[in-house]
Amino acid sequence: QVQLVESGGGLVQAGGSLRLSCAASGRTFSSTDMGWFRQAPGKERDFVAAISGRWGNTVYSDSVKGRFTISRDNAKNTVYLQMNSLKPEDTAVYYCAARASSLLAARDEYDYDFWGQGTQVTVSS
């Protein structure tokens, strides 16, 4: 089992920045692929960004590429999502996810085995 706890969400004006954190426990973190997803009201959960465990390879959705950065600190068992130039359409509940693998920055939510409880991000116009 892997436990994930997100933090860092909140209310920000358009053009602002937030950094989300996800603290993981229960598995060797450096051997765990991690991802961020988001779900806006009335919409499906969408992929945002992912980072592989072993090599730190990263992938992003087209909607956030160039604005968001995913990173990890294996010493702190934490993955981050730095969000810059935020837009109202970025408003959603953001979820951290982990998969029992170390080789792939996966885009598909069904590739992930463990999920956090989510943190709300609201961007005002």
N, CA and C atoms as an extended XYZ file, in Angstrom:
375
Properties=species:S:1:pos:R:3:atomname:S:1:resname:S:1:resid:I:1 pbc="F F F"
N         0.827       -1.197        0.000 N   GLN     1
C         0.000        0.000        0.000 CA  GLN     1
C         0.863        1.250        0.000 C   GLN     1
N         0.359        2.260       -0.652 N   VAL     2
C         1.008        3.562       -0.669 CA  VAL     2
C        -0.006        4.595       -0.198 C   VAL     2
N         0.409        5.423        0.727 N   GLN     3
C        -0.437        6.509        1.191 CA  GLN     3
C         0.074        7.807        0.587 C   GLN     3
N        -0.875        8.607        0.086 N   LEU     4
C        -0.520        9.866       -0.576 CA  LEU     4
C        -1.317       10.998        0.056 C   LEU     4
N        -0.626       12.079        0.382 N   VAL     5
C        -1.291       13.231        0.986 CA  VAL     5
C        -0.882       14.483        0.227 C   VAL     5
N        -1.867       15.102       -0.430 N   GLU     6
C        -1.601       16.325       -1.188 CA  GLU     6
C        -1.759       17.557       -0.302 C   GLU     6
N        -1.078       18.611       -0.677 N   SER     7
C        -1.220       19.905       -0.005 CA  SER     7
C        -0.820       21.002       -0.985 C   SER     7
N        -1.160       22.243       -0.632 N   GLY     8
C        -0.721       23.383       -1.430 CA  GLY     8
C        -1.786       24.011       -2.298 C   GLY     8
N        -2.973       23.420       -2.317 N   GLY     9
C        -4.034       24.018       -3.106 CA  GLY     9
C        -4.532       25.312       -2.481 C   GLY     9
N        -5.379       26.024       -3.240 N   GLY    10
C        -5.926       27.264       -2.715 CA  GLY    10
C        -6.532       28.109       -3.809 C   GLY    10
N        -6.772       29.363       -3.478 N   LEU    11
C        -7.364       30.330       -4.393 CA  LEU    11
C        -6.275       31.280       -4.871 C   LEU    11
N        -6.199       31.487       -6.168 N   VAL    12
C        -5.191       32.367       -6.746 CA  VAL    12
C        -5.795       33.104       -7.930 C   VAL    12
N        -5.290       34.284       -8.198 N   GLN    13
C        -5.759       35.041       -9.353 CA  GLN    13
C        -5.110       34.520      -10.632 C   GLN    13
N        -5.779       34.735      -11.729 N   ALA    14
C        -5.217       34.347      -13.024 CA  ALA    14
C        -3.851       35.001      -13.211 C   ALA    14
N        -2.920       34.203      -13.738 N   GLY    15
C        -1.557       34.666      -13.905 CA  GLY    15
C        -0.657       34.350      -12.729 C   GLY    15
N        -1.254       33.920      -11.630 N   GLY    16
C        -0.482       33.600      -10.435 CA  GLY    16
C         0.095       32.206      -10.462 C   GLY    16
N         0.700       31.828       -9.326 N   SER    17
C         1.378       30.539       -9.213 CA  SER    17
C         0.978       29.829       -7.926 C   SER    17
N         1.044       28.521       -7.974 N   LEU    18
C         0.882       27.672       -6.806 CA  LEU    18
C         1.828       26.488       -6.945 C   LEU    18
N         2.237       25.927       -5.813 N   ARG    19
C         2.997       24.688       -5.843 CA  ARG    19
C         2.271       23.652       -4.998 C   ARG    19
N         1.915       22.564       -5.655 N   LEU    20
C         1.296       21.441       -4.962 CA  LEU    20
C         2.378       20.456       -4.523 C   LEU    20
N         2.144       19.850       -3.385 N   SER    21
C         3.039       18.811       -2.876 CA  SER    21
C         2.240       17.541       -2.631 C   SER    21
N         2.905       16.423       -2.770 N   CYS    22
C         2.289       15.131       -2.475 CA  CYS    22
C         3.310       14.290       -1.724 C   CYS    22
N         3.031       14.043       -0.461 N   ALA    23
C         3.919       13.233        0.368 CA  ALA    23
C         3.483       11.776        0.304 C   ALA    23
N         4.429       10.895        0.037 N   ALA    24
C         4.134        9.476       -0.125 CA  ALA    24
C         4.775        8.649        0.980 C   ALA    24
N         4.109        7.563        1.327 N   SER    25
C         4.668        6.622        2.291 CA  SER    25
C         4.173        5.225        1.963 C   SER    25
N         4.918        4.222        2.411 N   GLY    26
C         4.480        2.852        2.259 CA  GLY    26
C         5.164        2.072        1.166 C   GLY    26
N         6.008        2.714        0.366 N   ARG    27
C         6.728        2.031       -0.719 CA  ARG    27
C         8.000        2.820       -0.953 C   ARG    27
N         9.024        2.137       -1.461 N   THR    28
C        10.263        2.830       -1.801 CA  THR    28
C         9.968        3.905       -2.833 C   THR    28
N        10.056        5.150       -2.423 N   PHE    29
C         9.578        6.242       -3.264 CA  PHE    29
C        10.367        6.344       -4.566 C   PHE    29
N        11.663        6.124       -4.507 N   SER    30
C        12.488        6.281       -5.709 CA  SER    30
C        12.160        5.221       -6.752 C   SER    30
N        11.426        4.182       -6.362 N   SER    31
C        11.019        3.130       -7.292 CA  SER    31
C         9.554        3.257       -7.700 C   SER    31
N         8.997        4.431       -7.501 N   THR    32
C         7.563        4.633       -7.734 CA  THR    32
C         7.332        5.735       -8.752 C   THR    32
N         6.633        5.383       -9.831 N   ASP    33
C         6.214        6.402      -10.791 CA  ASP    33
C         5.091        7.229      -10.176 C   ASP    33
N         5.103        8.529      -10.434 N   MET    34
C         4.120        9.430       -9.834 CA  MET    34
C         3.439       10.275      -10.899 C   MET    34
N         2.195       10.640      -10.628 N   GLY    35
C         1.471       11.461      -11.580 CA  GLY    35
C         0.543       12.442      -10.888 C   GLY    35
N         0.158       13.454      -11.631 N   TRP    36
C        -0.854       14.413      -11.193 CA  TRP    36
C        -1.997       14.396      -12.203 C   TRP    36
N        -3.200       14.386      -11.666 N   PHE    37
C        -4.407       14.450      -12.473 CA  PHE    37
C        -5.296       15.538      -11.891 C   PHE    37
N        -6.299       15.941      -12.655 N   ARG    38
C        -7.233       16.935      -12.139 CA  ARG    38
C        -8.645       16.654      -12.652 C   ARG    38
N        -9.600       17.111      -11.856 N   GLN    39
C       -11.005       16.927      -12.227 CA  GLN    39
C       -11.771       18.200      -11.927 C   GLN    39
N       -12.290       18.793      -12.991 N   ALA    40
C       -13.121       19.984      -12.857 CA  ALA    40
C       -14.567       19.561      -12.641 C   ALA    40
N       -15.403       20.423      -12.073 N   PRO    41
C       -16.805       20.068      -11.814 CA  PRO    41
C       -17.511       19.643      -13.089 C   PRO    41
N       -18.166       18.493      -13.025 N   GLY    42
C       -18.933       18.003      -14.163 CA  GLY    42
C       -18.107       17.405      -15.274 C   GLY    42
N       -16.804       17.257      -15.052 N   LYS    43
C       -15.933       16.708      -16.098 CA  LYS    43
C       -15.205       15.471      -15.606 C   LYS    43
N       -14.628       14.739      -16.554 N   GLU    44
C       -13.855       13.560      -16.202 CA  GLU    44
C       -12.485       13.981      -15.651 C   GLU    44
N       -11.861       13.040      -14.985 N   ARG    45
C       -10.524       13.286      -14.474 CA  ARG    45
C        -9.522       13.242      -15.624 C   ARG    45
N        -8.665       14.246      -15.696 N   ASP    46
C        -7.716       14.388      -16.797 CA  ASP    46
C        -6.275       14.301      -16.311 C   ASP    46
N        -5.442       13.808      -17.177 N   PHE    47
C        -4.009       13.750      -16.912 CA  PHE    47
C        -3.415       15.157      -16.947 C   PHE    47
N        -2.479       15.414      -16.034 N   VAL    48
C        -1.774       16.697      -16.005 CA  VAL    48
C        -0.283       16.493      -16.285 C   VAL    48
N         0.370       15.679      -15.458 N   ALA    49
C         1.817       15.480      -15.589 CA  ALA    49
C         2.211       14.208      -14.867 C   ALA    49
N         3.345       13.644      -15.264 N   ALA    50
C         3.851       12.439      -14.616 CA  ALA    50
C         5.370       12.430      -14.654 C   ALA    50
N         5.928       11.688      -13.702 N   ILE    51
C         7.383       11.565      -13.615 CA  ILE    51
C         7.716       10.129      -13.236 C   ILE    51
N         8.661        9.535      -13.930 N   SER    52
C         9.003        8.151      -13.645 CA  SER    52
C         9.902        8.065      -12.413 C   SER    52
N         9.929        6.859      -11.821 N   GLY    53
C        10.697        6.687      -10.605 CA  GLY    53
C        12.197        6.598      -10.844 C   GLY    53
N        12.586        5.695      -11.750 N   ARG    54
C        14.016        5.390      -11.876 CA  ARG    54
C        14.785        6.506      -12.558 C   ARG    54
N        14.249        7.036      -13.670 N   TRP    55
C        15.037        7.993      -14.464 CA  TRP    55
C        14.539        9.422      -14.356 C   TRP    55
N        13.375        9.611      -13.743 N   GLY    56
C        12.855       10.974      -13.633 CA  GLY    56
C        12.359       11.550      -14.941 C   GLY    56
N        11.981       10.672      -15.885 N   ASN    57
C        11.409       11.159      -17.138 CA  ASN    57
C        10.067       11.813      -16.860 C   ASN    57
N         9.779       12.898      -17.593 N   THR    58
C         8.533       13.629      -17.363 CA  THR    58
C         7.713       13.739      -18.645 C   THR    58
N         6.399       13.784      -18.458 N   VAL    59
C         5.469       14.045      -19.556 CA  VAL    59
C         4.394       14.997      -19.050 C   VAL    59
N         3.831       15.765      -19.971 N   TYR    60
C         2.816       16.751      -19.623 CA  TYR    60
C         1.662       16.711      -20.624 C   TYR    60
N         0.501       17.117      -20.153 N   SER    61
C        -0.598       17.322      -21.083 CA  SER    61
C        -0.315       18.587      -21.883 C   SER    61
N        -0.880       18.655      -23.054 N   ASP    62
C        -0.659       19.832      -23.905 CA  ASP    62
C        -1.178       21.104      -23.241 C   ASP    62
N        -2.209       20.980      -22.443 N   SER    63
C        -2.834       22.160      -21.844 CA  SER    63
C        -1.974       22.818      -20.770 C   SER    63
N        -1.011       22.089      -20.222 N   VAL    64
C        -0.181       22.669      -19.158 CA  VAL    64
C         1.290       22.764      -19.538 C   VAL    64
N         1.654       22.187      -20.656 N   LYS    65
C         3.065       22.188      -21.070 CA  LYS    65
C         3.589       23.623      -21.174 C   LYS    65
N         4.750       23.850      -20.576 N   GLY    66
C         5.332       25.177      -20.586 CA  GLY    66
C         4.903       26.044      -19.416 C   GLY    66
N         3.872       25.638      -18.689 N   ARG    67
C         3.401       26.401      -17.535 CA  ARG    67
C         3.598       25.632      -16.226 C   ARG    67
N         3.431       24.325      -16.271 N   PHE    68
C         3.551       23.483      -15.083 CA  PHE    68
C         4.840       22.680      -15.149 C   PHE    68
N         5.385       22.396      -13.969 N   THR    69
C         6.579       21.561      -13.875 CA  THR    69
C         6.404       20.537      -12.766 C   THR    69
N         6.588       19.268      -13.106 N   ILE    70
C         6.556       18.210      -12.106 CA  ILE    70
C         7.986       17.876      -11.714 C   ILE    70
N         8.187       17.637      -10.436 N   SER    71
C         9.512       17.267       -9.949 CA  SER    71
C         9.351       16.369       -8.728 C   SER    71
N        10.434       15.757       -8.317 N   ARG    72
C        10.372       14.877       -7.161 CA  ARG    72
C        11.620       15.040       -6.322 C   ARG    72
N        11.455       14.850       -5.031 N   ASP    73
C        12.572       14.845       -4.087 CA  ASP    73
C        12.522       13.491       -3.387 C   ASP    73
N        13.357       12.578       -3.822 N   ASN    74
C        13.313       11.225       -3.277 CA  ASN    74
C        13.733       11.184       -1.806 C   ASN    74
N        14.546       12.134       -1.386 N   ALA    75
C        14.958       12.169        0.019 CA  ALA    75
C        13.792       12.533        0.932 C   ALA    75
N        12.826       13.282        0.391 N   LYS    76
C        11.660       13.703        1.164 CA  LYS    76
C        10.409       12.908        0.817 C   LYS    76
N        10.539       11.933       -0.075 N   ASN    77
C         9.376       11.131       -0.498 CA  ASN    77
C         8.232       12.010       -0.970 C   ASN    77
N         8.570       13.023       -1.739 N   THR    78
C         7.574       14.011       -2.138 CA  THR    78
C         7.691       14.322       -3.629 C   THR    78
N         6.526       14.473       -4.252 N   VAL    79
C         6.462       14.932       -5.633 CA  VAL    79
C         5.767       16.289       -5.629 C   VAL    79
N         6.199       17.167       -6.516 N   TYR    80
C         5.691       18.524       -6.579 CA  TYR    80
C         5.083       18.816       -7.939 C   TYR    80
N         4.179       19.769       -7.953 N   LEU    81
C         3.658       20.301       -9.210 CA  LEU    81
C         3.696       21.823       -9.084 C   LEU    81
N         4.667       22.426       -9.748 N   GLN    82
C         4.767       23.877       -9.779 CA  GLN    82
C         3.890       24.377      -10.904 C   GLN    82
N         2.935       25.237      -10.567 N   MET    83
C         1.962       25.719      -11.545 CA  MET    83
C         2.128       27.225      -11.685 C   MET    83
N         2.523       27.658      -12.859 N   ASN    84
C         2.710       29.080      -13.156 CA  ASN    84
C         1.714       29.525      -14.219 C   ASN    84
N         1.550       30.832      -14.339 N   SER    85
C         0.651       31.403      -15.349 CA  SER    85
C        -0.713       30.726      -15.314 C   SER    85
N        -1.257       30.607      -14.137 N   LEU    86
C        -2.518       29.889      -13.971 CA  LEU    86
C        -3.669       30.595      -14.669 C   LEU    86
N        -4.579       29.787      -15.177 N   LYS    87
C        -5.745       30.275      -15.900 CA  LYS    87
C        -7.006       29.789      -15.189 C   LYS    87
N        -8.125       30.471      -15.375 N   PRO    88
C        -9.371       30.001      -14.754 CA  PRO    88
C        -9.709       28.560      -15.140 C   PRO    88
N        -9.349       28.151      -16.332 N   GLU    89
C        -9.639       26.771      -16.756 CA  GLU    89
C        -8.776       25.733      -16.055 C   GLU    89
N        -7.802       26.168      -15.266 N   ASP    90
C        -7.021       25.236      -14.451 CA  ASP    90
C        -7.742       24.893      -13.142 C   ASP    90
N        -8.852       25.550      -12.882 N   THR    91
C        -9.619       25.283      -11.669 CA  THR    91
C       -10.111       23.843      -11.651 C   THR    91
N        -9.770       23.125      -10.582 N   ALA    92
C       -10.120       21.706      -10.474 CA  ALA    92
C        -9.643       21.178       -9.126 C   ALA    92
N       -10.072       19.974       -8.822 N   VAL    93
C        -9.446       19.212       -7.739 CA  VAL    93
C        -8.267       18.468       -8.340 C   VAL    93
N        -7.111       18.636       -7.734 N   TYR    94
C        -5.893       18.009       -8.233 CA  TYR    94
C        -5.563       16.786       -7.378 C   TYR    94
N        -5.298       15.675       -8.068 N   TYR    95
C        -5.015       14.413       -7.402 CA  TYR    95
C        -3.600       13.943       -7.707 C   TYR    95
N        -2.952       13.447       -6.687 N   CYS    96
C        -1.668       12.798       -6.832 CA  CYS    96
C        -1.912       11.297       -6.961 C   CYS    96
N        -1.114       10.635       -7.788 N   ALA    97
C        -1.270        9.202       -7.981 CA  ALA    97
C         0.089        8.526       -8.045 C   ALA    97
N         0.097        7.248       -7.672 N   ALA    98
C         1.333        6.470       -7.689 CA  ALA    98
C         1.075        5.113       -8.332 C   ALA    98
N         2.095        4.602       -9.000 N   ARG    99
C         1.958        3.270       -9.582 CA  ARG    99
C         3.131        2.413       -9.131 C   ARG    99
N         2.862        1.116       -8.983 N   ALA   100
C         3.855        0.177       -8.466 CA  ALA   100
C         4.830       -0.200       -9.564 C   ALA   100
N         5.565        0.788      -10.036 N   SER   101
C         6.528        0.607      -11.113 CA  SER   101
C         7.504        1.764      -11.028 C   SER   101
N         8.639        1.621      -11.684 N   SER   102
C         9.631        2.696      -11.629 CA  SER   102
C        10.097        3.140      -13.004 C   SER   102
N         9.393        2.693      -14.051 N   LEU   103
C         9.958        2.839      -15.397 CA  LEU   103
C         9.168        3.732      -16.334 C   LEU   103
N         7.997        4.194      -15.934 N   LEU   104
C         7.151        4.874      -16.911 CA  LEU   104
C         6.449        6.066      -16.301 C   LEU   104
N         6.529        7.191      -17.003 N   ALA   105
C         5.710        8.344      -16.656 CA  ALA   105
C         4.401        8.171      -17.421 C   ALA   105
N         3.419        7.585      -16.748 N   ALA   106
C         2.202        7.144      -17.421 CA  ALA   106
C         1.151        8.238      -17.489 C   ALA   106
N         0.427        8.283      -18.616 N   ARG   107
C        -0.630        9.276      -18.822 CA  ARG   107
C        -2.025        8.758      -18.455 C   ARG   107
N        -2.190        7.455      -18.447 N   ASP   108
C        -3.509        6.869      -18.262 CA  ASP   108
C        -3.777        6.644      -16.782 C   ASP   108
N        -4.921        7.135      -16.296 N   GLU   109
C        -5.222        6.990      -14.878 CA  GLU   109
C        -5.338        5.531      -14.478 C   GLU   109
N        -5.675        4.656      -15.416 N   TYR   110
C        -5.826        3.242      -15.086 CA  TYR   110
C        -4.479        2.551      -14.886 C   TYR   110
N        -3.400        3.236      -15.202 N   ASP   111
C        -2.068        2.703      -14.927 CA  ASP   111
C        -1.645        2.932      -13.483 C   ASP   111
N        -2.414        3.720      -12.742 N   TYR   112
C        -2.048        4.073      -11.378 CA  TYR   112
C        -2.804        3.230      -10.365 C   TYR   112
N        -2.102        2.890       -9.300 N   ASP   113
C        -2.639        1.970       -8.304 CA  ASP   113
C        -3.124        2.665       -7.033 C   ASP   113
N        -2.582        3.835       -6.749 N   PHE   114
C        -2.878        4.509       -5.488 CA  PHE   114
C        -3.158        5.982       -5.760 C   PHE   114
N        -4.082        6.532       -4.960 N   TRP   115
C        -4.524        7.905       -5.170 CA  TRP   115
C        -4.604        8.660       -3.850 C   TRP   115
N        -4.318        9.965       -3.931 N   GLY   116
C        -4.527       10.827       -2.778 CA  GLY   116
C        -5.965       11.305       -2.723 C   GLY   116
N        -6.259       12.107       -1.721 N   GLN   117
C        -7.631       12.553       -1.500 CA  GLN   117
C        -7.980       13.784       -2.328 C   GLN   117
N        -6.984       14.441       -2.891 N   GLY   118
C        -7.216       15.600       -3.734 CA  GLY   118
C        -7.078       16.912       -2.994 C   GLY   118
N        -6.712       17.954       -3.736 N   THR   119
C        -6.619       19.293       -3.180 CA  THR   119
C        -7.206       20.272       -4.194 C   THR   119
N        -8.012       21.197       -3.703 N   GLN   120
C        -8.728       22.121       -4.580 CA  GLN   120
C        -7.827       23.267       -5.021 C   GLN   120
N        -7.848       23.531       -6.314 N   VAL   121
C        -7.181       24.707       -6.878 CA  VAL   121
C        -8.248       25.535       -7.586 C   VAL   121
N        -8.355       26.792       -7.190 N   THR   122
C        -9.328       27.692       -7.797 CA  THR   122
C        -8.603       28.919       -8.323 C   THR   122
N        -8.795       29.188       -9.608 N   VAL   123
C        -8.148       30.333      -10.252 CA  VAL   123
C        -9.233       31.328      -10.642 C   VAL   123
N        -9.170       32.499      -10.078 N   SER   124
C       -10.169       33.529      -10.362 CA  SER   124
C        -9.706       34.405      -11.519 C   SER   124
N       -10.667       34.895      -12.262 N   SER   125
C       -10.344       35.727      -13.433 CA  SER   125
C       -10.285       37.194      -13.072 C   SER   125
